């Protein structure tokens, strides 16, 4: 008999992941979902089908033996698990997908294990569009037996690849996620600079986009370049706001400082987050780095290049 799955957190990422679990996860029973905003859960449940909306956390925890969480930030994770830890959770497996610091992961794992439950940290790489297409990269860490329980729901269901850290401390997964943000931010910075250079030189962004998609045909490069030249970041369509990105960046810079690591190119990208925030506010999307490079190069914050 298959495990009864529950899923807590229905932001853009949670909605995409649950839709794929229902559509491709071969679930033996309806997925049970919960969101602090009940209406969002009801609307999403009616859209994806084959799921049940829990009225409260206790109802979901009681009914499920594998519980996934994907929450907006560390504060939300702390609030939800403060409530969960008051419930009877012995024997249950928690799969935590949020982006939180490694030390917070260690503390949470210990609290869960103290209650005789199991814990897998499984942060994911990819933005909501990639999540909808099942193109995430999942990084599970924890006991080998626990990760085996969730493997049927990973590759080919919610993700395209798995970096398996079976047997590793769960904090290793979130450490990789945090350090991986250096790759994400510097990639955004490099694409932004190349597109602005192409526009300023008279080449135009269309040809640069073609080069990017040819050299890097898989996400995220093509996704980033399209969002930049389409000006999504300047339209109030935020996926990851620069305010939230700056908070994460500060944490990563602290980790780098503690390990005596130089992150010069990352600092350039972080500085451009500050420029984007000044131009469009903290809810401006992280792709506003492109707008910041444009401003520093004498162009308007929003794209006006017609050669796209």
Coordinates of C-alpha atoms in Angstrom, one line a residue:
X1 CA 0.0 0.0 0.0
X2 CA 1.4 3.4 -1.0
X3 CA 2.0 6.2 1.5
X4 CA -0.6 8.8 2.1
X5 CA 1.0 12.1 1.0
X6 CA 0.3 15.5 2.4
X7 CA 1.6 18.9 1.2
X8 CA 1.8 22.1 3.1
X9 CA 2.4 25.4 1.4
X10 CA 0.7 26.4 -1.9
X11 CA 2.7 29.3 -3.2
X12 CA 3.8 29.3 -6.8
X13 CA 6.3 26.5 -6.2
X14 CA 4.0 24.5 -4.0
X15 CA 1.2 24.7 -6.6
X16 CA 3.5 23.5 -9.4
X17 CA 4.8 20.6 -7.3
X18 CA 1.4 19.4 -6.2
X19 CA 0.0 19.6 -9.7
X20 CA 2.8 17.3 -10.9
X21 CA 2.4 14.9 -7.9
X22 CA -1.2 14.5 -8.8
X23 CA -0.7 14.3 -12.6
X24 CA 2.4 12.1 -12.7
X25 CA 2.9 10.6 -9.2
X26 CA 0.6 7.6 -9.6
X27 CA -0.8 8.3 -6.1
X28 CA -2.8 5.5 -4.5
X29 CA -5.0 8.0 -2.7
X30 CA -5.9 11.7 -3.2
X31 CA -3.1 14.1 -2.2
X32 CA -4.1 16.0 1.0
X33 CA -3.1 19.7 0.8
X34 CA -3.1 22.6 3.2
X35 CA -2.4 26.3 3.0
X36 CA -2.8 29.0 5.6
X37 CA -5.1 30.8 3.2
X38 CA -7.9 28.3 2.9
X39 CA -9.4 29.9 -0.3
X40 CA -6.1 29.4 -2.2
X41 CA -6.1 25.7 -1.2
X42 CA -9.7 25.3 -2.3
X43 CA -9.1 27.0 -5.7
X44 CA -6.0 25.0 -6.4
X45 CA -7.6 21.7 -5.3
X46 CA -10.4 22.2 -7.7
X47 CA -8.0 23.0 -10.5
X48 CA -5.7 19.9 -10.1
X49 CA -8.2 17.4 -8.9
X50 CA -7.5 14.1 -7.0
X51 CA -6.8 15.9 -3.8
X52 CA -8.5 16.8 -0.5
X53 CA -8.1 20.1 1.2
X54 CA -7.4 19.8 4.9
X55 CA -9.3 22.3 7.1
X56 CA -6.3 22.6 9.5
X57 CA -2.8 21.3 10.1
X58 CA -3.9 18.7 12.6
X59 CA -6.3 17.1 10.1
X60 CA -3.5 16.8 7.5
X61 CA -0.9 15.5 10.0
X62 CA -3.3 12.9 11.4
X63 CA -4.2 11.6 7.9
X64 CA -0.7 11.5 6.3
X65 CA 2.5 9.5 6.8
X66 CA 4.6 11.5 4.4
X67 CA 4.3 15.3 4.7
X68 CA 5.9 17.7 2.3
X69 CA 6.5 21.4 3.1
X70 CA 7.4 24.2 0.7
X71 CA 7.1 27.5 2.4
X72 CA 8.1 31.1 1.5
X73 CA 10.9 31.7 4.0
X74 CA 12.5 30.7 7.3
X75 CA 9.9 32.6 9.3
X76 CA 7.1 30.7 7.7
X77 CA 8.9 27.4 8.3
X78 CA 9.4 28.2 12.0
X79 CA 5.8 29.2 12.4
X80 CA 4.4 26.0 10.7
X81 CA 6.7 23.6 12.5
X82 CA 6.1 25.2 15.9
X83 CA 2.5 24.1 15.4
X84 CA 3.4 20.7 13.9
X85 CA 5.7 19.8 16.8
X86 CA 2.8 20.2 19.2
X87 CA 1.0 17.4 17.4
X88 CA 1.4 13.6 17.5
X89 CA 4.0 13.0 14.7
X90 CA 5.7 9.7 15.7
X91 CA 6.5 7.5 12.7
X92 CA 5.8 10.2 10.1
X93 CA 8.3 11.4 7.5
X94 CA 8.7 15.1 6.8
X95 CA 10.2 16.3 3.5
X96 CA 11.2 20.0 3.8
X97 CA 11.7 21.9 0.5
X98 CA 12.0 25.5 1.6
X99 CA 15.1 27.6 1.4
X100 CA 16.4 28.0 4.9
X101 CA 19.8 28.2 6.5
X102 CA 21.8 25.0 7.2
X103 CA 21.7 25.7 11.0
X104 CA 18.0 26.1 10.9
X105 CA 17.8 22.8 9.0
X106 CA 19.9 21.0 11.7
X107 CA 17.7 22.4 14.5
X108 CA 14.5 21.4 12.7
X109 CA 15.7 17.9 12.0
X110 CA 16.7 17.4 15.6
X111 CA 13.3 18.6 16.8
X112 CA 11.5 16.2 14.4
X113 CA 13.7 13.3 15.4
X114 CA 13.2 14.0 19.1
X115 CA 9.5 13.4 18.4
X116 CA 10.4 10.0 16.9
X117 CA 9.6 11.1 13.4
X118 CA 11.9 11.2 10.3
X119 CA 13.2 14.2 8.4
X120 CA 14.6 14.7 4.9
X121 CA 15.8 18.2 3.8
X122 CA 15.1 18.5 0.0
X123 CA 15.6 22.0 -1.3
X124 CA 14.9 22.5 -5.0
X125 CA 16.6 24.5 -7.7
X126 CA 14.4 26.2 -10.3
X127 CA 11.7 28.9 -10.6
X128 CA 7.9 28.3 -10.8
X129 CA 7.9 28.0 -14.6
X130 CA 10.5 25.2 -14.4
X131 CA 8.6 23.6 -11.5
X132 CA 5.4 23.6 -13.6
X133 CA 7.3 21.8 -16.4
X134 CA 8.9 19.3 -13.9
X135 CA 12.3 20.7 -14.6
X136 CA 13.4 21.2 -11.0
X137 CA 16.6 19.8 -9.5
X138 CA 15.9 18.1 -6.2
X139 CA 18.6 17.7 -3.4
X140 CA 17.4 15.3 -0.8
X141 CA 19.5 14.6 2.3
X142 CA 18.8 12.3 5.2
X143 CA 18.6 8.6 5.8
X144 CA 18.8 6.4 2.8
X145 CA 15.6 4.5 3.7
X146 CA 13.6 7.8 4.0
X147 CA 14.9 9.0 0.6
X148 CA 14.0 5.7 -1.0
X149 CA 10.4 6.3 0.2
X150 CA 10.1 9.6 -1.8
X151 CA 12.2 8.6 -4.9
X152 CA 9.1 7.5 -6.9
X153 CA 7.8 11.1 -6.7
X154 CA 11.0 12.8 -7.8
X155 CA 12.7 12.2 -11.2
X156 CA 10.1 12.4 -13.9
X157 CA 7.4 13.7 -11.6
X158 CA 8.4 16.9 -9.9
X159 CA 12.0 17.2 -11.2
X160 CA 14.3 16.4 -14.1
X161 CA 17.3 15.4 -11.9
X162 CA 18.2 14.4 -8.4
X163 CA 21.4 15.2 -6.5
X164 CA 21.1 12.3 -4.0
X165 CA 22.7 13.0 -0.6
X166 CA 21.5 9.8 1.0
X167 CA 23.2 9.2 4.4
X168 CA 24.3 12.8 4.6
X169 CA 23.3 15.3 7.4
X170 CA 20.2 17.1 6.2
X171 CA 22.0 20.5 6.6
X172 CA 24.3 19.5 3.7
X173 CA 21.3 19.8 1.3
X174 CA 20.4 23.3 2.4
X175 CA 24.1 24.3 2.5
X176 CA 24.3 23.2 -1.2
X177 CA 21.1 25.2 -1.9
X178 CA 22.5 28.3 -0.3
X179 CA 25.9 28.0 -2.1
X180 CA 24.0 27.2 -5.3
X181 CA 22.4 30.7 -5.1
X182 CA 25.9 32.0 -5.9
X183 CA 25.6 30.2 -9.3
X184 CA 22.1 31.5 -9.8
X185 CA 22.9 35.1 -9.0
X186 CA 26.1 35.2 -11.0
X187 CA 24.4 33.6 -14.0
X188 CA 21.7 36.3 -13.9
X189 CA 24.5 38.9 -13.7
X190 CA 26.4 37.5 -16.6
X191 CA 23.3 37.2 -18.8
X192 CA 22.3 40.7 -17.9
X193 CA 25.7 42.2 -18.8
X194 CA 25.8 40.3 -22.1
X195 CA 22.4 41.5 -23.1
X196 CA 23.1 45.1 -22.2
X197 CA 26.5 44.9 -24.0
X198 CA 24.7 43.5 -27.1
X199 CA 22.1 46.4 -27.0
X200 CA 24.7 49.1 -26.4
X201 CA 27.0 47.9 -29.1
X202 CA 24.3 47.9 -31.8
X203 CA 24.1 44.1 -32.1
X204 CA 20.7 44.0 -30.4
X205 CA 19.4 41.5 -27.8
X206 CA 17.8 39.2 -30.4
X207 CA 21.1 37.8 -31.6
X208 CA 22.4 37.5 -28.1
X209 CA 19.3 35.6 -27.0
X210 CA 19.9 33.2 -29.9
X211 CA 23.5 32.6 -28.8
X212 CA 22.4 32.0 -25.2
X213 CA 19.7 29.5 -26.2
X214 CA 22.1 27.7 -28.5
X215 CA 24.9 27.5 -26.0
X216 CA 22.7 26.8 -23.0
X217 CA 19.5 25.2 -24.4
X218 CA 18.1 24.0 -21.1
X219 CA 16.8 26.2 -18.3
X220 CA 17.6 28.4 -16.6
X221 CA 19.6 30.5 -19.1
X222 CA 16.8 30.7 -21.7
X223 CA 14.3 31.4 -19.0
X224 CA 16.4 34.3 -17.5
X225 CA 17.2 35.9 -20.9
X226 CA 13.5 35.9 -22.0
X227 CA 12.3 37.4 -18.7
X228 CA 14.9 40.1 -18.9
X229 CA 14.2 41.3 -22.5
X230 CA 10.4 40.9 -22.1
X231 CA 10.7 43.3 -19.1
X232 CA 8.7 41.0 -16.7
X233 CA 10.7 42.4 -13.8
X234 CA 9.5 45.9 -14.6
X235 CA 5.8 44.8 -14.8
X236 CA 5.3 44.0 -11.1
X237 CA 5.4 40.2 -11.9
X238 CA 7.7 39.2 -9.1
X239 CA 8.7 35.5 -8.7
X240 CA 11.5 36.2 -6.2
X241 CA 11.5 39.8 -5.0
X242 CA 14.8 41.7 -4.6
X243 CA 14.1 42.3 -1.0
X244 CA 13.8 38.6 -0.3
X245 CA 16.9 37.9 -2.5
X246 CA 18.9 40.5 -0.5
X247 CA 18.0 38.8 2.7
X248 CA 19.2 35.4 1.4
X249 CA 22.3 37.0 -0.1
X250 CA 23.2 38.5 3.3
X251 CA 23.0 35.0 4.8
X252 CA 25.2 33.6 2.1
X253 CA 27.8 36.3 2.4
X254 CA 28.0 35.6 6.2
X255 CA 28.6 31.9 5.3
X256 CA 31.3 32.9 2.9
X257 CA 32.9 35.2 5.5
X258 CA 32.9 32.5 8.1
X259 CA 34.7 30.1 5.7
X260 CA 37.0 32.9 4.5
X261 CA 35.8 32.6 0.9
X262 CA 36.0 35.5 -1.6
X263 CA 32.8 36.0 -3.7
X264 CA 33.6 39.1 -5.7
X265 CA 31.3 38.4 -8.7
X266 CA 28.5 37.5 -6.3
X267 CA 28.9 40.9 -4.6
X268 CA 28.5 42.6 -8.0
X269 CA 25.2 40.9 -8.4
X270 CA 24.1 41.7 -4.9
X271 CA 25.0 45.4 -5.4
X272 CA 22.7 45.3 -8.5
X273 CA 19.9 44.0 -6.3
X274 CA 20.2 47.2 -4.3
X275 CA 20.0 49.3 -7.5
X276 CA 17.0 47.4 -8.6
X277 CA 15.3 47.9 -5.3
X278 CA 16.0 51.6 -5.4
X279 CA 14.4 51.7 -8.9
X280 CA 11.4 49.6 -8.4
X281 CA 11.0 48.7 -4.7
X282 CA 11.6 45.4 -2.8
X283 CA 9.0 43.5 -4.7
X284 CA 10.8 44.0 -8.0
X285 CA 11.8 40.6 -9.4
X286 CA 15.3 39.4 -9.1
X287 CA 15.7 39.8 -12.9
X288 CA 15.8 43.5 -12.0
X289 CA 19.5 42.9 -11.9
X290 CA 19.2 43.4 -15.7
X291 CA 17.5 46.7 -15.2
X292 CA 20.3 47.7 -12.8
X293 CA 22.9 46.9 -15.4
X294 CA 20.9 48.9 -17.9
X295 CA 20.8 52.0 -15.6
X296 CA 24.5 51.8 -14.9
X297 CA 25.0 51.7 -18.7
X298 CA 22.9 54.8 -19.4
X299 CA 19.7 52.9 -20.4
X300 CA 16.3 53.1 -18.9
X301 CA 15.5 50.5 -16.1
X302 CA 12.8 48.8 -18.2
X303 CA 13.8 47.4 -21.7
X304 CA 12.9 49.5 -24.7
X305 CA 15.2 47.7 -27.3
X306 CA 13.0 46.8 -30.2
X307 CA 15.4 44.3 -31.6
X308 CA 14.3 41.5 -29.3

